[in-house]
Short mmCIF file of C-alpha atoms in Angstrom, two decimals:
data_model
loop_
_atom_site.label_atom_id
_atom_site.label_comp_id
_atom_site.label_asym_id
_atom_site.label_seq_id
_atom_site.Cartn_x
_atom_site.Cartn_y
_atom_site.Cartn_z
CA UNK A 16 276.22 67.80 49.28
CA UNK A 17 276.63 65.34 52.02
CA UNK A 18 280.15 65.70 52.34
CA UNK A 19 279.93 69.37 53.13
CA UNK A 20 276.53 69.53 55.09
CA UNK A 21 278.47 69.72 58.41
CA UNK A 22 280.90 72.59 57.29
CA UNK A 23 278.49 75.16 56.02
CA UNK A 24 277.00 78.19 57.62
CA UNK A 25 273.45 77.76 58.77
CA UNK A 26 270.08 79.57 58.99
CA UNK A 27 267.14 78.12 60.44
CA UNK A 28 263.73 79.59 59.51
CA UNK A 29 260.10 78.73 59.60
CA UNK A 30 257.49 79.75 57.06
CA UNK A 31 254.30 80.97 58.60
CA UNK A 32 251.03 82.24 57.19
CA UNK A 33 247.24 82.12 56.93
CA UNK A 34 246.02 78.95 55.25
CA UNK A 35 246.00 79.38 51.47
CA UNK A 36 248.27 82.35 51.35
CA UNK A 37 250.87 80.45 49.34
CA UNK A 38 253.22 79.19 51.85
CA UNK A 39 253.71 75.80 50.49
CA UNK A 40 253.99 77.00 46.98
CA UNK A 41 256.86 79.37 48.15
CA UNK A 42 258.56 76.66 49.66
CA UNK A 43 258.45 74.59 46.36
CA UNK A 44 259.93 77.45 44.58
CA UNK A 45 262.63 77.83 47.12
CA UNK A 46 263.45 74.16 47.02
CA UNK A 47 263.36 74.07 43.02
CA UNK A 48 265.71 77.20 42.82
CA UNK A 49 268.33 75.98 45.39
CA UNK A 50 271.75 75.06 44.35
CA UNK A 51 271.50 71.21 45.07
CA UNK A 52 267.77 70.19 44.91
CA UNK A 53 266.85 67.84 42.15
CA UNK A 54 263.04 67.27 41.79
CA UNK A 55 261.87 63.64 40.98
CA UNK A 56 260.01 63.62 37.74
CA UNK A 57 257.64 60.81 39.04
CA UNK A 58 256.58 63.02 41.96
CA UNK A 59 252.70 62.27 42.26
CA UNK A 60 251.94 65.79 43.59
CA UNK A 61 252.44 69.51 42.14
CA UNK A 62 253.48 70.76 45.75
CA UNK A 63 256.29 69.01 47.12
CA UNK A 64 255.98 69.77 50.89
CA UNK A 65 252.36 68.53 50.93
CA UNK A 66 253.34 64.96 51.04
CA UNK A 67 250.63 63.76 53.52
CA UNK A 68 247.61 62.18 51.93
CA UNK A 69 245.30 64.15 54.04
CA UNK A 70 247.03 67.49 53.38
CA UNK A 71 246.64 66.82 49.44
CA UNK A 72 242.84 66.12 49.94
CA UNK A 73 242.22 69.17 51.86
CA UNK A 74 244.88 71.40 50.32
CA UNK A 75 246.36 72.54 53.58
CA UNK A 76 249.56 71.79 55.49
CA UNK A 77 248.77 70.13 58.83
CA UNK A 78 252.03 68.49 59.75
CA UNK A 79 255.27 70.44 59.78
CA UNK A 80 258.18 69.12 57.69
CA UNK A 81 261.73 70.03 57.37
CA UNK A 82 263.52 70.64 54.46
CA UNK A 83 267.07 72.03 53.61
CA UNK A 84 268.41 74.22 50.88
CA UNK A 85 271.74 75.42 50.04
CA UNK A 86 272.52 79.04 48.56
CA UNK A 87 276.13 80.70 48.67
CA UNK A 88 277.60 78.03 50.63
CA UNK A 89 274.93 78.41 53.16
CA UNK A 90 272.55 75.63 54.44
CA UNK A 91 268.99 77.10 55.04
CA UNK A 92 266.91 74.69 57.15
CA UNK A 93 263.33 75.35 56.39
CA UNK A 94 260.47 74.39 58.82
CA UNK A 95 257.01 74.34 57.13
CA UNK A 96 254.44 75.01 59.61
CA UNK A 97 250.51 74.73 59.84
CA UNK A 98 248.64 77.78 59.55
CA UNK A 99 245.40 76.54 61.21
CA UNK A 100 244.90 77.46 64.96
CA UNK A 101 243.99 73.97 65.56
CA UNK A 102 247.59 73.04 65.45
CA UNK A 103 248.92 75.77 67.53
CA UNK A 104 250.99 73.40 69.77
CA UNK A 105 253.01 72.57 66.64
CA UNK A 106 253.69 76.30 65.73
CA UNK A 107 254.74 76.83 69.27
CA UNK A 108 257.28 74.07 69.23
CA UNK A 109 258.55 75.02 65.88
CA UNK A 110 259.54 78.55 67.26
CA UNK A 111 261.86 76.81 69.44
CA UNK A 112 263.94 75.34 66.64
CA UNK A 113 264.31 78.37 64.51
CA UNK A 114 266.04 82.00 64.62
CA UNK A 115 263.72 83.89 62.24
CA UNK A 116 260.40 83.59 60.08
CA UNK A 117 259.08 84.25 56.73
CA UNK A 118 255.62 85.71 57.28
CA UNK A 119 253.71 85.30 54.19
CA UNK A 120 250.81 87.68 53.55
CA UNK A 121 248.29 87.47 50.41
CA UNK A 122 248.68 90.81 48.38
CA UNK A 123 244.85 91.07 47.95
CA UNK A 124 243.51 89.69 51.42
CA UNK A 125 246.26 91.11 53.85
CA UNK A 126 246.71 89.49 57.05
CA UNK A 127 243.95 87.43 58.35
CA UNK A 128 243.17 85.79 61.88
CA UNK A 129 245.44 82.83 61.54
CA UNK A 130 248.16 85.35 60.40
CA UNK A 131 247.65 87.09 63.76
CA UNK A 132 248.00 83.71 65.66
CA UNK A 133 251.11 82.49 64.08
CA UNK A 134 252.82 86.03 64.10
CA UNK A 135 252.20 86.45 67.99
CA UNK A 136 254.01 83.09 68.39
CA UNK A 137 257.01 84.42 66.34
CA UNK A 138 256.96 87.76 68.25
CA UNK A 139 256.66 86.06 71.59
CA UNK A 140 259.77 84.06 70.73
CA UNK A 141 261.51 87.28 69.93
CA UNK A 142 262.08 86.25 66.45
CA UNK A 143 262.50 88.89 63.57
CA UNK A 144 260.40 88.29 60.35
CA UNK A 145 260.98 88.86 56.77
CA UNK A 146 257.51 89.88 55.47
CA UNK A 147 256.89 88.51 52.15
CA UNK A 148 253.84 89.91 50.25
CA UNK A 149 252.85 87.12 48.02
CA UNK A 150 250.42 86.77 45.08
CA UNK A 151 251.07 90.24 43.66
CA UNK A 152 250.16 88.67 40.19
CA UNK A 153 246.68 88.00 41.65
CA UNK A 154 243.75 90.06 40.00
CA UNK A 155 243.01 93.10 42.26
CA UNK A 156 246.24 92.65 44.27
CA UNK A 157 246.95 95.39 46.61
CA UNK A 158 250.36 94.72 47.88
CA UNK A 159 250.99 98.23 49.49
CA UNK A 160 247.66 98.13 51.34
CA UNK A 161 248.39 94.61 52.47
CA UNK A 162 251.93 95.78 53.66
CA UNK A 163 250.17 98.49 55.89
CA UNK A 164 247.78 96.23 57.35
CA UNK A 165 250.75 93.78 58.25
CA UNK A 166 252.69 96.70 59.82
CA UNK A 167 249.33 97.68 61.89
CA UNK A 168 249.36 94.01 63.00
CA UNK A 169 252.96 93.96 64.47
CA UNK A 170 252.19 97.11 66.36
CA UNK A 171 248.91 95.57 67.74
CA UNK A 172 250.73 92.52 68.86
CA UNK A 173 253.44 94.49 70.84
CA UNK A 174 256.40 94.07 68.49
CA UNK A 175 259.68 95.51 69.39
CA UNK A 176 261.01 98.36 67.28
CA UNK A 177 263.38 96.04 65.75
CA UNK A 178 260.62 93.38 64.93
CA UNK A 179 258.36 96.22 63.30
CA UNK A 180 261.46 97.40 61.18
CA UNK A 181 261.07 94.34 59.05
CA UNK A 182 262.35 93.74 55.48
CA UNK A 183 259.94 93.16 52.86
CA UNK A 184 260.01 91.17 49.77
CA UNK A 185 257.18 90.91 47.20
CA UNK A 186 256.65 87.46 45.59
CA UNK A 187 254.49 85.59 42.99
CA UNK A 188 255.23 82.13 44.45
CA UNK A 189 253.35 80.31 41.79
CA UNK A 190 255.76 81.76 39.15
CA UNK A 191 258.81 81.29 41.32
CA UNK A 192 259.53 85.01 41.20
CA UNK A 193 260.36 87.51 44.00
CA UNK A 194 261.73 91.03 44.28
CA UNK A 195 262.23 94.28 46.46
CA UNK A 196 259.27 96.15 44.46
CA UNK A 197 255.77 95.16 43.82
CA UNK A 198 256.56 94.78 39.96
CA UNK A 199 256.24 91.31 38.43
CA UNK A 200 258.11 92.51 35.16
CA UNK A 201 261.20 93.27 37.10
CA UNK A 202 261.39 89.69 38.72
CA UNK A 203 263.17 86.74 37.38
CA UNK A 204 263.63 84.29 40.45
CA UNK A 205 263.62 83.97 43.91
CA UNK A 206 267.14 84.88 44.64
CA UNK A 207 266.24 88.07 46.38
CA UNK A 208 264.52 86.10 49.09
CA UNK A 209 267.37 83.98 49.40
CA UNK A 210 269.63 87.07 49.92
CA UNK A 211 267.09 88.50 52.47
CA UNK A 212 267.35 85.43 54.45
CA UNK A 213 271.23 85.51 54.52
CA UNK A 214 271.22 89.14 55.41
CA UNK A 215 268.25 89.33 58.09
CA UNK A 216 267.94 86.00 59.67
CA UNK A 217 270.88 85.41 62.29
CA UNK A 218 273.08 82.40 62.50
CA UNK A 219 272.11 80.24 65.43
CA UNK A 220 274.14 80.90 68.51
CA UNK A 221 275.72 77.66 69.39
CA UNK A 222 278.92 76.18 70.74
CA UNK A 223 280.37 72.77 69.61
CA UNK A 224 282.69 72.91 72.43
CA UNK A 225 280.09 72.63 75.32
CA UNK A 226 278.43 69.58 76.57
CA UNK A 227 275.78 68.05 74.29
CA UNK A 228 272.22 69.37 74.45
CA UNK A 229 269.42 68.88 72.09
CA UNK A 230 265.68 69.61 72.14
CA UNK A 231 263.19 67.09 70.60
CA UNK A 232 260.57 69.14 68.91
CA UNK A 233 258.96 66.51 66.59
CA UNK A 234 258.99 62.87 66.11
CA UNK A 235 259.07 60.67 63.08
CA UNK A 236 259.19 56.86 62.45
CA UNK A 237 261.42 54.79 60.14
CA UNK A 238 260.67 51.06 59.24
CA UNK A 239 264.50 50.44 59.96
CA UNK A 240 265.56 52.95 62.36
CA UNK A 241 262.52 53.00 64.50
CA UNK A 242 261.40 56.05 66.42
CA UNK A 243 263.37 59.27 65.39
CA UNK A 244 263.81 62.35 67.40
CA UNK A 245 263.92 65.81 65.31
CA UNK A 246 265.19 68.90 67.01
CA UNK A 247 267.85 71.65 67.19
CA UNK A 248 271.35 70.81 68.45
CA UNK A 249 271.90 73.97 70.78
CA UNK A 250 275.57 72.87 71.85
CA UNK A 251 278.03 70.03 71.46
CA UNK A 252 278.56 67.45 68.80
CA UNK A 253 276.21 64.56 68.18
CA UNK A 254 278.03 61.45 66.77
CA UNK A 255 276.69 58.17 65.40
CA UNK A 256 277.31 55.24 68.10
CA UNK A 257 278.05 57.74 71.21
CA UNK A 258 276.39 57.24 74.49
CA UNK A 259 273.93 59.90 75.39
CA UNK A 260 271.71 60.79 78.26
CA UNK A 261 267.80 61.31 77.63
CA UNK A 262 265.96 63.42 80.11
CA UNK A 263 262.38 63.01 79.94
CA UNK A 264 259.45 65.49 80.93
CA UNK A 265 259.54 64.29 84.48
CA UNK A 266 263.25 64.88 84.73
CA UNK A 267 264.07 61.11 84.76
CA UNK A 268 267.58 60.71 83.06
CA UNK A 269 268.44 57.27 81.21
CA UNK A 270 271.46 56.44 79.09
CA UNK A 271 270.97 55.37 75.49
CA UNK A 272 272.92 54.85 72.46
CA UNK A 273 272.52 56.85 69.32
CA UNK A 274 271.99 54.47 66.39
CA UNK A 275 271.85 56.84 63.56
CA UNK A 276 272.40 60.66 63.03
CA UNK A 277 270.77 62.32 60.11
CA UNK A 278 270.71 65.89 58.67
CA UNK A 279 268.35 67.38 56.04
CA UNK A 280 269.09 67.59 52.48
CA UNK A 281 266.53 68.83 50.20
CA UNK A 282 263.32 67.04 51.24
CA UNK A 283 265.26 63.91 52.63
CA UNK A 284 267.12 62.96 55.78
CA UNK A 285 270.52 61.65 55.14
CA UNK A 286 272.69 59.47 57.38
CA UNK A 287 275.95 61.34 58.50
CA UNK A 288 278.70 60.37 61.16
CA UNK A 289 278.41 63.25 63.19
CA UNK A 290 276.27 66.74 63.46
CA UNK A 291 277.40 70.01 65.17
CA UNK A 292 275.53 72.48 67.19
CA UNK A 293 273.21 74.90 65.50
CA UNK A 294 271.84 72.49 63.04
CA UNK A 295 268.56 70.70 62.97
CA UNK A 296 269.05 67.10 63.46
CA UNK A 297 267.19 63.74 63.45
CA UNK A 298 268.48 61.06 65.85
CA UNK A 299 267.51 57.33 66.12
CA UNK A 300 268.15 54.87 69.04
CA UNK A 301 266.25 56.38 71.77
CA UNK A 302 262.95 54.24 71.73
CA UNK A 303 260.94 56.08 74.51
CA UNK A 304 261.83 59.82 73.54
CA UNK A 305 259.06 62.13 73.38
CA UNK A 306 258.50 65.76 72.24
CA UNK A 307 259.99 68.51 74.44
CA UNK A 308 262.51 66.13 76.09
CA UNK A 309 266.29 66.76 76.19
CA UNK A 310 269.17 64.56 74.60
CA UNK A 311 272.34 65.45 76.38
CA UNK A 312 275.73 64.48 77.45
CA UNK A 313 276.45 61.51 79.74
CA UNK A 314 279.12 63.17 81.89
CA UNK A 315 277.54 66.52 82.02
CA UNK A 316 273.81 66.03 81.79
CA UNK A 317 271.92 69.29 81.29
CA UNK A 318 268.29 69.63 80.79
CA UNK A 319 266.73 72.23 78.27
CA UNK A 320 263.47 73.74 79.43
CA UNK A 321 260.58 71.72 78.63
CA UNK A 322 258.25 72.98 75.96
CA UNK A 323 254.96 74.47 77.31
CA UNK A 324 252.10 73.87 74.73
CA UNK A 325 248.93 75.89 74.53
#
């Protein structure tokens, strides 16, 4: 896959939901049924995305993670987000990195308070949602009731007509199945959800010919590469070894050299020579970079709006 990472069509999506509505389980199913993903047999946990020790202990997703899957020659970047309002700042940042969302709703419980919180963030960002009514295999599931309650929530939050005209997928994520009708017996895999993503989530608006602009949304650390900035590449091409300008939150600009450029493949970051506009990228070589800051062209330094966090 590495040789073709740069040339594929792209979709950038976030998965949002109330805690324990099956978001992480669905991400696992999407990863396992993608075209290139290989699950390690010695993986210590059942849920791939819950890799943090605290998350496994508490059974929730706290820290967002990036993953990438391939379906029909399209690279789908997935950002798994926390459902807890305590981590609302992270949800807000992630909305700047994606072009649409998958909104998971439990088929028995319907939308819950944290569903309202994360959906508001997506609507305010102007994103369109694919509503996934999950856990239809649950005892006493009432998927049509849950769907109606979700529609009411969109109206309550002031969604536009286009946003309220959302596509619906029914799922039993634990079984790795999804479909267009709430009948488990008609489902075989999660491919209907893949198809919905390609059909309803727009491609990123990006221009590789324009000067470089990247917004740092998250940070990571590598023992060999040091601090890693993760974010969306809005325009231009980012190359390993190139000189860039880092504009911090106060507007101060300093030059730096990119020591590594990485893209996401499955759950891993892989080194590449360059990345093009529209993709979600990880960059090393800027030791004092912080969240919300811009990486841009040295000859035409253009700052992106600093992220405002609740």
